[in-house]
Each structure stands twice: as C-alpha cells, then as structure tokens.
Amino acid sequence: MSAISLQGVSKRFGETEVLHGIDLEIPAGEVVCVIGPSGSGKSTLLRCIAFLEEPTAGLISVYGEPLGFAPGPDGTRQRLPRARIHAVRSHVGMVFQQFNLWPHMTALGNVSEALKTVRRLPAKEAAARAMAQLDKVGLAHHAEHYPSQLSGGQQQRPAAAPGRTAGGVPQAAPSSPRSVPRHISRPRRRHVALRRASDGPHNS
C-alpha cells in the first residue's frame, strides 16, 4: 500500500490550470523531491496533498484512506464528511517554505502546539516529544528561545520538526531544498519533475 496516492489530480485557479491529471504513488519510507521551474505547481501540489488546497479533480489517499473526496456510487467524486477529512489530515505534516513560526511562542512551543491541538496530547507528553525532535535537529539548547532570537538557519529546524513529531506519517516538505536541515536523515529519494503549462510538451 502506498503512503500517498494521487490519481488524476488537477487544480484550477479561475481559468488557469496549475495541475493537470497528476498520477503519483509514493511508497512508505521513500523521499520524493518535486522539482520544476517557478510557477509549475510544486507548492500547489504539496498543499493539495495536505488538503490546504482542494483539488479541482482527482483523488488523493493517505495509507489507503481517501483524503477530502472519494468515488461515489455513481462514479462521481463526492466530498467526505468534515470529521473524516480532519482524521486523515491529522496524519499529514507540512513544512512551510517561509517557516511560519508563531513569534509569541518559543521553539519548543512551536513544535508542541500541533501535538496538543491536532493530536490532543497532554501538554507534558507533547512537550517531551517536541523536545526529542528539537534534540534530533540540534536545537534542544535553544528550546526556550523565541523565533526573533534564532538565526534564519535555526528557524528552519523548529519549522521542520512538527512534521517529524507525527510519528512516521507522510510529510509535505518545502519546495526549496535549502529549507531542509542537513541534520535530518534522508532515506532513498526519487525526483518528480513538473513543468509550467505554458512551456509546451515535455518528456522526462
């Protein structure tokens, strides 16, 4: 079973089709790097996988569970109940390209907040798991520092850590490879190339 499966995923913004019929299977434990020029839909694809954007067409599943939509009895795509969408989304972590750290929270608070809010973990357990992840990315000694007290490189680490605290579930990483801390181990990787619709036919 694939960790993430995309079948015919398309996304339109008005008259502009950013994603067109994307088919992708990602086995568990595999790192997939999405590459392509600016405007080719890399971030939109990641946001669809995290269901921060709703695909215009197609289906997405996470470990076999449909995310957002599923085929109906008549073969058309039907939206799933909100509770079911939230349940599947809770297993997907996303690292934002601009870090998006809460300025009023420490590094530890930024990492533990998702565990408390999404996973409903007790504050003590969330803090312990968050500290363990900060230690893995080399920032445990700055756990009580606020984003304004961290360098740009240091801010990358608590931004990446929330996805890692989810316990081995799929993660949507930032589109800039420089935003991935070197401290994080990288399993076998695969590259997926995207192109702008205006670039014409392309074979890779």
PDB file of C-alpha atoms in Angstrom:
ATOM      1  CA  MET A   1       0.000   0.000   0.000  1.00  0.00           C
ATOM      2  CA  SER A   2       1.295   3.454  -0.908  1.00  0.00           C
ATOM      3  CA  ALA A   3       1.803   6.050   1.811  1.00  0.00           C
ATOM      4  CA  ILE A   4       0.435   8.691  -0.583  1.00  0.00           C
ATOM      5  CA  SER A   5      -1.510   8.064  -3.770  1.00  0.00           C
ATOM      6  CA  LEU A   6      -2.646  10.670  -6.318  1.00  0.00           C
ATOM      7  CA  GLN A   7      -4.987   9.729  -9.145  1.00  0.00           C
ATOM      8  CA  GLY A   8      -5.701  12.277 -11.852  1.00  0.00           C
ATOM      9  CA  VAL A   9      -5.268  15.250  -9.529  1.00  0.00           C
ATOM     10  CA  SER A  10      -5.922  18.629 -11.160  1.00  0.00           C
ATOM     11  CA  LYS A  11      -6.165  22.113  -9.704  1.00  0.00           C
ATOM     12  CA  ARG A  12      -7.504  25.243 -11.324  1.00  0.00           C
ATOM     13  CA  PHE A  13      -7.387  28.846 -10.157  1.00  0.00           C
ATOM     14  CA  GLY A  14     -10.009  30.534 -12.298  1.00  0.00           C
ATOM     15  CA  GLU A  15      -9.058  29.923 -15.927  1.00  0.00           C
ATOM     16  CA  THR A  16      -5.530  28.776 -15.051  1.00  0.00           C
ATOM     17  CA  GLU A  17      -4.948  25.055 -14.646  1.00  0.00           C
ATOM     18  CA  VAL A  18      -1.922  24.705 -12.363  1.00  0.00           C
ATOM     19  CA  LEU A  19      -2.014  20.915 -12.011  1.00  0.00           C
ATOM     20  CA  HIS A  20      -3.263  18.631 -14.773  1.00  0.00           C
ATOM     21  CA  GLY A  21      -4.002  14.965 -14.194  1.00  0.00           C
ATOM     22  CA  ILE A  22      -1.202  14.190 -11.728  1.00  0.00           C
ATOM     23  CA  ASP A  23      -0.748  10.469 -11.014  1.00  0.00           C
ATOM     24  CA  LEU A  24       1.745   9.618  -8.286  1.00  0.00           C
ATOM     25  CA  GLU A  25       2.401   6.691  -5.948  1.00  0.00           C
ATOM     26  CA  ILE A  26       4.772   7.192  -3.000  1.00  0.00           C
ATOM     27  CA  PRO A  27       5.699   4.065  -1.010  1.00  0.00           C
ATOM     28  CA  ALA A  28       6.198   4.348   2.732  1.00  0.00           C
ATOM     29  CA  GLY A  29       9.741   5.377   3.647  1.00  0.00           C
ATOM     30  CA  GLU A  30      10.546   6.959   0.300  1.00  0.00           C
ATOM     31  CA  VAL A  31      11.550  10.610  -0.051  1.00  0.00           C
ATOM     32  CA  VAL A  32      10.224  12.237  -3.229  1.00  0.00           C
ATOM     33  CA  CYS A  33      11.692  15.544  -4.390  1.00  0.00           C
ATOM     34  CA  VAL A  34       9.323  17.608  -6.528  1.00  0.00           C
ATOM     35  CA  ILE A  35      11.365  19.754  -8.907  1.00  0.00           C
ATOM     36  CA  GLY A  36      10.415  22.265 -11.575  1.00  0.00           C
ATOM     37  CA  PRO A  37      10.546  25.952 -12.534  1.00  0.00           C
ATOM     38  CA  SER A  38       8.787  28.680 -10.583  1.00  0.00           C
ATOM     39  CA  GLY A  39       5.063  28.590 -11.250  1.00  0.00           C
ATOM     40  CA  SER A  40       4.958  24.927 -12.283  1.00  0.00           C
ATOM     41  CA  GLY A  41       2.724  23.948  -9.362  1.00  0.00           C
ATOM     42  CA  LYS A  42       5.155  22.428  -6.836  1.00  0.00           C
ATOM     43  CA  SER A  43       3.743  24.215  -3.799  1.00  0.00           C
ATOM     44  CA  THR A  44       0.177  23.759  -5.044  1.00  0.00           C
ATOM     45  CA  LEU A  45       0.772  20.007  -5.299  1.00  0.00           C
ATOM     46  CA  LEU A  46       2.079  19.863  -1.727  1.00  0.00           C
ATOM     47  CA  ARG A  47      -0.824  21.967  -0.464  1.00  0.00           C
ATOM     48  CA  CYS A  48      -3.277  19.606  -2.165  1.00  0.00           C
ATOM     49  CA  ILE A  49      -1.612  16.598  -0.510  1.00  0.00           C
ATOM     50  CA  ALA A  50      -2.028  18.353   2.863  1.00  0.00           C
ATOM     51  CA  PHE A  51      -5.560  19.390   1.799  1.00  0.00           C
ATOM     52  CA  LEU A  52      -4.767  23.042   2.360  1.00  0.00           C
ATOM     53  CA  GLU A  53      -5.987  23.390  -1.230  1.00  0.00           C
ATOM     54  CA  GLU A  54      -8.860  21.296  -2.538  1.00  0.00           C
ATOM     55  CA  PRO A  55      -8.046  19.663  -5.880  1.00  0.00           C
ATOM     56  CA  THR A  56     -10.471  20.547  -8.638  1.00  0.00           C
ATOM     57  CA  ALA A  57     -10.475  16.957  -9.854  1.00  0.00           C
ATOM     58  CA  GLY A  58      -8.910  13.636  -8.942  1.00  0.00           C
ATOM     59  CA  LEU A  59      -8.426  11.646  -5.767  1.00  0.00           C
ATOM     60  CA  ILE A  60      -5.806  11.607  -3.008  1.00  0.00           C
ATOM     61  CA  SER A  61      -5.357   8.901  -0.390  1.00  0.00           C
ATOM     62  CA  VAL A  62      -3.045   8.547   2.608  1.00  0.00           C
ATOM     63  CA  TYR A  63      -2.224   4.940   3.520  1.00  0.00           C
ATOM     64  CA  GLY A  64      -5.353   3.841   1.663  1.00  0.00           C
ATOM     65  CA  GLU A  65      -7.652   6.351   3.363  1.00  0.00           C
ATOM     66  CA  PRO A  66      -9.262   8.862   0.958  1.00  0.00           C
ATOM     67  CA  LEU A  67      -8.486  12.499   1.704  1.00  0.00           C
ATOM     68  CA  GLY A  68     -11.240  15.012   1.024  1.00  0.00           C
ATOM     69  CA  PHE A  69     -13.067  13.122  -1.712  1.00  0.00           C
ATOM     70  CA  ALA A  70     -13.937   9.536  -2.608  1.00  0.00           C
ATOM     71  CA  PRO A  71     -15.707   7.873  -5.549  1.00  0.00           C
ATOM     72  CA  GLY A  72     -19.491   7.836  -5.084  1.00  0.00           C
ATOM     73  CA  PRO A  73     -21.921   5.048  -6.077  1.00  0.00           C
ATOM     74  CA  ASP A  74     -22.455   6.707  -9.455  1.00  0.00           C
ATOM     75  CA  GLY A  75     -18.714   7.031 -10.089  1.00  0.00           C
ATOM     76  CA  THR A  76     -18.571  10.764  -9.485  1.00  0.00           C
ATOM     77  CA  ARG A  77     -16.305  12.327  -6.881  1.00  0.00           C
ATOM     78  CA  GLN A  78     -18.069  13.026  -3.587  1.00  0.00           C
ATOM     79  CA  ARG A  79     -16.834  15.126  -0.681  1.00  0.00           C
ATOM     80  CA  LEU A  80     -16.272  13.267   2.579  1.00  0.00           C
ATOM     81  CA  PRO A  81     -17.632  14.423   5.973  1.00  0.00           C
ATOM     82  CA  ARG A  82     -15.525  17.052   7.727  1.00  0.00           C
ATOM     83  CA  ALA A  83     -14.706  14.762  10.659  1.00  0.00           C
ATOM     84  CA  ARG A  84     -13.291  12.119   8.300  1.00  0.00           C
ATOM     85  CA  ILE A  85     -11.255  14.725   6.424  1.00  0.00           C
ATOM     86  CA  HIS A  86      -9.771  16.025   9.675  1.00  0.00           C
ATOM     87  CA  ALA A  87      -8.946  12.476  10.814  1.00  0.00           C
ATOM     88  CA  VAL A  88      -6.876  11.803   7.678  1.00  0.00           C
ATOM     89  CA  ARG A  89      -5.319  15.287   7.633  1.00  0.00           C
ATOM     90  CA  SER A  90      -4.038  14.736  11.172  1.00  0.00           C
ATOM     91  CA  HIS A  91      -1.626  12.174   9.706  1.00  0.00           C
ATOM     92  CA  VAL A  92      -0.058  14.614   7.243  1.00  0.00           C
ATOM     93  CA  GLY A  93       2.561  17.156   8.354  1.00  0.00           C
ATOM     94  CA  MET A  94       3.639  20.106   6.238  1.00  0.00           C
ATOM     95  CA  VAL A  95       6.800  22.185   6.481  1.00  0.00           C
ATOM     96  CA  PHE A  96       6.134  25.660   5.144  1.00  0.00           C
ATOM     97  CA  GLN A  97       8.696  27.387   2.966  1.00  0.00           C
ATOM     98  CA  GLN A  98       8.547  30.608   4.998  1.00  0.00           C
ATOM     99  CA  PHE A  99       8.818  28.698   8.296  1.00  0.00           C
ATOM    100  CA  ASN A 100       5.566  30.296   9.662  1.00  0.00           C
ATOM    101  CA  LEU A 101       6.694  30.147  13.279  1.00  0.00           C
ATOM    102  CA  TRP A 102       4.474  31.814  15.874  1.00  0.00           C
ATOM    103  CA  PRO A 103       6.517  34.769  17.103  1.00  0.00           C
ATOM    104  CA  HIS A 104       4.957  34.676  20.580  1.00  0.00           C
ATOM    105  CA  MET A 105       5.932  31.035  21.165  1.00  0.00           C
ATOM    106  CA  THR A 106       9.321  29.523  21.915  1.00  0.00           C
ATOM    107  CA  ALA A 107      10.887  26.920  19.640  1.00  0.00           C
ATOM    108  CA  LEU A 108       9.513  24.263  21.968  1.00  0.00           C
ATOM    109  CA  GLY A 109       6.057  25.830  21.905  1.00  0.00           C
ATOM    110  CA  ASN A 110       6.012  25.984  18.113  1.00  0.00           C
ATOM    111  CA  VAL A 111       6.787  22.275  17.848  1.00  0.00           C
ATOM    112  CA  SER A 112       4.490  21.074  20.644  1.00  0.00           C
ATOM    113  CA  GLU A 113       1.438  23.139  19.637  1.00  0.00           C
ATOM    114  CA  ALA A 114       0.375  20.830  16.795  1.00  0.00           C
ATOM    115  CA  LEU A 115       0.671  17.801  19.080  1.00  0.00           C
ATOM    116  CA  LYS A 116      -1.670  19.429  21.586  1.00  0.00           C
ATOM    117  CA  THR A 117      -4.111  20.888  19.079  1.00  0.00           C
ATOM    118  CA  VAL A 118      -4.245  18.192  16.399  1.00  0.00           C
ATOM    119  CA  ARG A 119      -3.163  15.064  18.263  1.00  0.00           C
ATOM    120  CA  ARG A 120      -4.845  16.095  21.534  1.00  0.00           C
ATOM    121  CA  LEU A 121      -1.821  15.038  23.567  1.00  0.00           C
ATOM    122  CA  PRO A 122      -1.438  16.229  27.150  1.00  0.00           C
ATOM    123  CA  ALA A 123       0.855  19.250  27.448  1.00  0.00           C
ATOM    124  CA  LYS A 124       3.556  17.291  29.291  1.00  0.00           C
ATOM    125  CA  GLU A 125       3.674  14.487  26.702  1.00  0.00           C
ATOM    126  CA  ALA A 126       3.582  16.965  23.818  1.00  0.00           C
ATOM    127  CA  ALA A 127       6.479  18.910  25.311  1.00  0.00           C
ATOM    128  CA  ALA A 128       8.529  15.736  25.799  1.00  0.00           C
ATOM    129  CA  ARG A 129       8.004  14.604  22.204  1.00  0.00           C
ATOM    130  CA  ALA A 130       8.699  18.106  20.899  1.00  0.00           C
ATOM    131  CA  MET A 131      11.926  18.323  22.881  1.00  0.00           C
ATOM    132  CA  ALA A 132      13.035  14.960  21.487  1.00  0.00           C
ATOM    133  CA  GLN A 133      12.567  16.256  17.942  1.00  0.00           C
ATOM    134  CA  LEU A 134      14.365  19.516  18.687  1.00  0.00           C
ATOM    135  CA  ASP A 135      17.238  17.443  20.001  1.00  0.00           C
ATOM    136  CA  LYS A 136      17.317  15.442  16.746  1.00  0.00           C
ATOM    137  CA  VAL A 137      17.637  18.632  14.695  1.00  0.00           C
ATOM    138  CA  GLY A 138      20.285  20.079  17.029  1.00  0.00           C
ATOM    139  CA  LEU A 139      18.172  22.786  18.677  1.00  0.00           C
ATOM    140  CA  ALA A 140      17.431  21.390  22.127  1.00  0.00           C
ATOM    141  CA  HIS A 141      19.672  24.011  23.734  1.00  0.00           C
ATOM    142  CA  HIS A 142      17.558  26.755  22.106  1.00  0.00           C
ATOM    143  CA  ALA A 143      14.189  25.236  23.042  1.00  0.00           C
ATOM    144  CA  GLU A 144      13.173  28.234  25.155  1.00  0.00           C
ATOM    145  CA  HIS A 145      14.258  30.807  22.571  1.00  0.00           C
ATOM    146  CA  TYR A 146      11.721  32.785  20.547  1.00  0.00           C
ATOM    147  CA  PRO A 147      11.939  32.978  16.719  1.00  0.00           C
ATOM    148  CA  SER A 148      13.374  36.511  16.958  1.00  0.00           C
ATOM    149  CA  GLN A 149      16.258  35.065  18.999  1.00  0.00           C
ATOM    150  CA  LEU A 150      17.084  32.421  16.374  1.00  0.00           C
ATOM    151  CA  SER A 151      19.055  32.774  13.155  1.00  0.00           C
ATOM    152  CA  GLY A 152      17.419  32.016   9.824  1.00  0.00           C
ATOM    153  CA  GLY A 153      19.015  28.583   9.721  1.00  0.00           C
ATOM    154  CA  GLN A 154      17.923  27.846  13.272  1.00  0.00           C
ATOM    155  CA  GLN A 155      14.340  28.871  12.446  1.00  0.00           C
ATOM    156  CA  GLN A 156      14.279  26.150   9.785  1.00  0.00           C
ATOM    157  CA  ARG A 157      14.636  23.436  12.394  1.00  0.00           C
ATOM    158  CA  PRO A 158      11.546  24.031  14.562  1.00  0.00           C
ATOM    159  CA  ALA A 159       9.653  24.651  11.303  1.00  0.00           C
ATOM    160  CA  ALA A 160      10.623  21.155  10.114  1.00  0.00           C
ATOM    161  CA  ALA A 161      10.193  19.405  13.464  1.00  0.00           C
ATOM    162  CA  PRO A 162       6.345  19.479  13.718  1.00  0.00           C
ATOM    163  CA  GLY A 163       6.029  17.162  10.722  1.00  0.00           C
ATOM    164  CA  ARG A 164       8.526  14.756  12.321  1.00  0.00           C
ATOM    165  CA  THR A 165       6.582  14.569  15.609  1.00  0.00           C
ATOM    166  CA  ALA A 166       3.649  12.956  13.773  1.00  0.00           C
ATOM    167  CA  GLY A 167       5.249   9.545  14.162  1.00  0.00           C
ATOM    168  CA  GLY A 168       6.442   8.474  10.722  1.00  0.00           C
ATOM    169  CA  VAL A 169       3.443   9.682   8.718  1.00  0.00           C
ATOM    170  CA  PRO A 170       3.689  11.382   5.312  1.00  0.00           C
ATOM    171  CA  GLN A 171       5.118  14.887   5.275  1.00  0.00           C
ATOM    172  CA  ALA A 172       4.916  17.605   2.637  1.00  0.00           C
ATOM    173  CA  ALA A 173       8.257  19.390   2.570  1.00  0.00           C
ATOM    174  CA  PRO A 174       9.043  22.898   1.317  1.00  0.00           C
ATOM    175  CA  SER A 175       9.730  23.458  -2.344  1.00  0.00           C
ATOM    176  CA  SER A 176      13.187  24.909  -1.632  1.00  0.00           C
ATOM    177  CA  PRO A 177      15.773  22.178  -0.932  1.00  0.00           C
ATOM    178  CA  ARG A 178      17.781  24.708   1.097  1.00  0.00           C
ATOM    179  CA  SER A 179      14.935  24.701   3.646  1.00  0.00           C
ATOM    180  CA  VAL A 180      15.593  21.063   4.609  1.00  0.00           C
ATOM    181  CA  PRO A 181      18.030  20.929   7.548  1.00  0.00           C
ATOM    182  CA  ARG A 182      21.118  18.810   7.000  1.00  0.00           C
ATOM    183  CA  HIS A 183      20.551  17.245  10.423  1.00  0.00           C
ATOM    184  CA  ILE A 184      17.553  15.245   9.168  1.00  0.00           C
ATOM    185  CA  SER A 185      18.429  11.825   7.798  1.00  0.00           C
ATOM    186  CA  ARG A 186      17.273  11.219   4.227  1.00  0.00           C
ATOM    187  CA  PRO A 187      16.065   7.776   3.069  1.00  0.00           C
ATOM    188  CA  ARG A 188      16.077   6.705  -0.583  1.00  0.00           C
ATOM    189  CA  ARG A 189      14.788   9.571  -2.704  1.00  0.00           C
ATOM    190  CA  ARG A 190      13.042   9.964  -6.038  1.00  0.00           C
ATOM    191  CA  HIS A 191      12.519  13.077  -8.172  1.00  0.00           C
ATOM    192  CA  VAL A 192       9.250  14.139  -9.771  1.00  0.00           C
ATOM    193  CA  ALA A 193       9.502  16.874 -12.411  1.00  0.00           C
ATOM    194  CA  LEU A 194       6.753  19.405 -13.023  1.00  0.00           C
ATOM    195  CA  ARG A 195       6.597  21.948 -15.834  1.00  0.00           C
ATOM    196  CA  ARG A 196       4.566  25.093 -16.449  1.00  0.00           C
ATOM    197  CA  ALA A 197       1.522  24.564 -18.650  1.00  0.00           C
ATOM    198  CA  SER A 198       2.783  27.374 -20.905  1.00  0.00           C
ATOM    199  CA  ASP A 199       6.067  25.548 -21.574  1.00  0.00           C
ATOM    200  CA  GLY A 200       4.520  23.150 -24.056  1.00  0.00           C
ATOM    201  CA  PRO A 201       5.074  19.357 -24.356  1.00  0.00           C
ATOM    202  CA  HIS A 202       7.881  17.921 -22.293  1.00  0.00           C
ATOM    203  CA  ASN A 203       9.308  14.446 -21.907  1.00  0.00           C
ATOM    204  CA  SER A 204      11.442  13.489 -18.923  1.00  0.00           C
TER     205      SER A 204
END
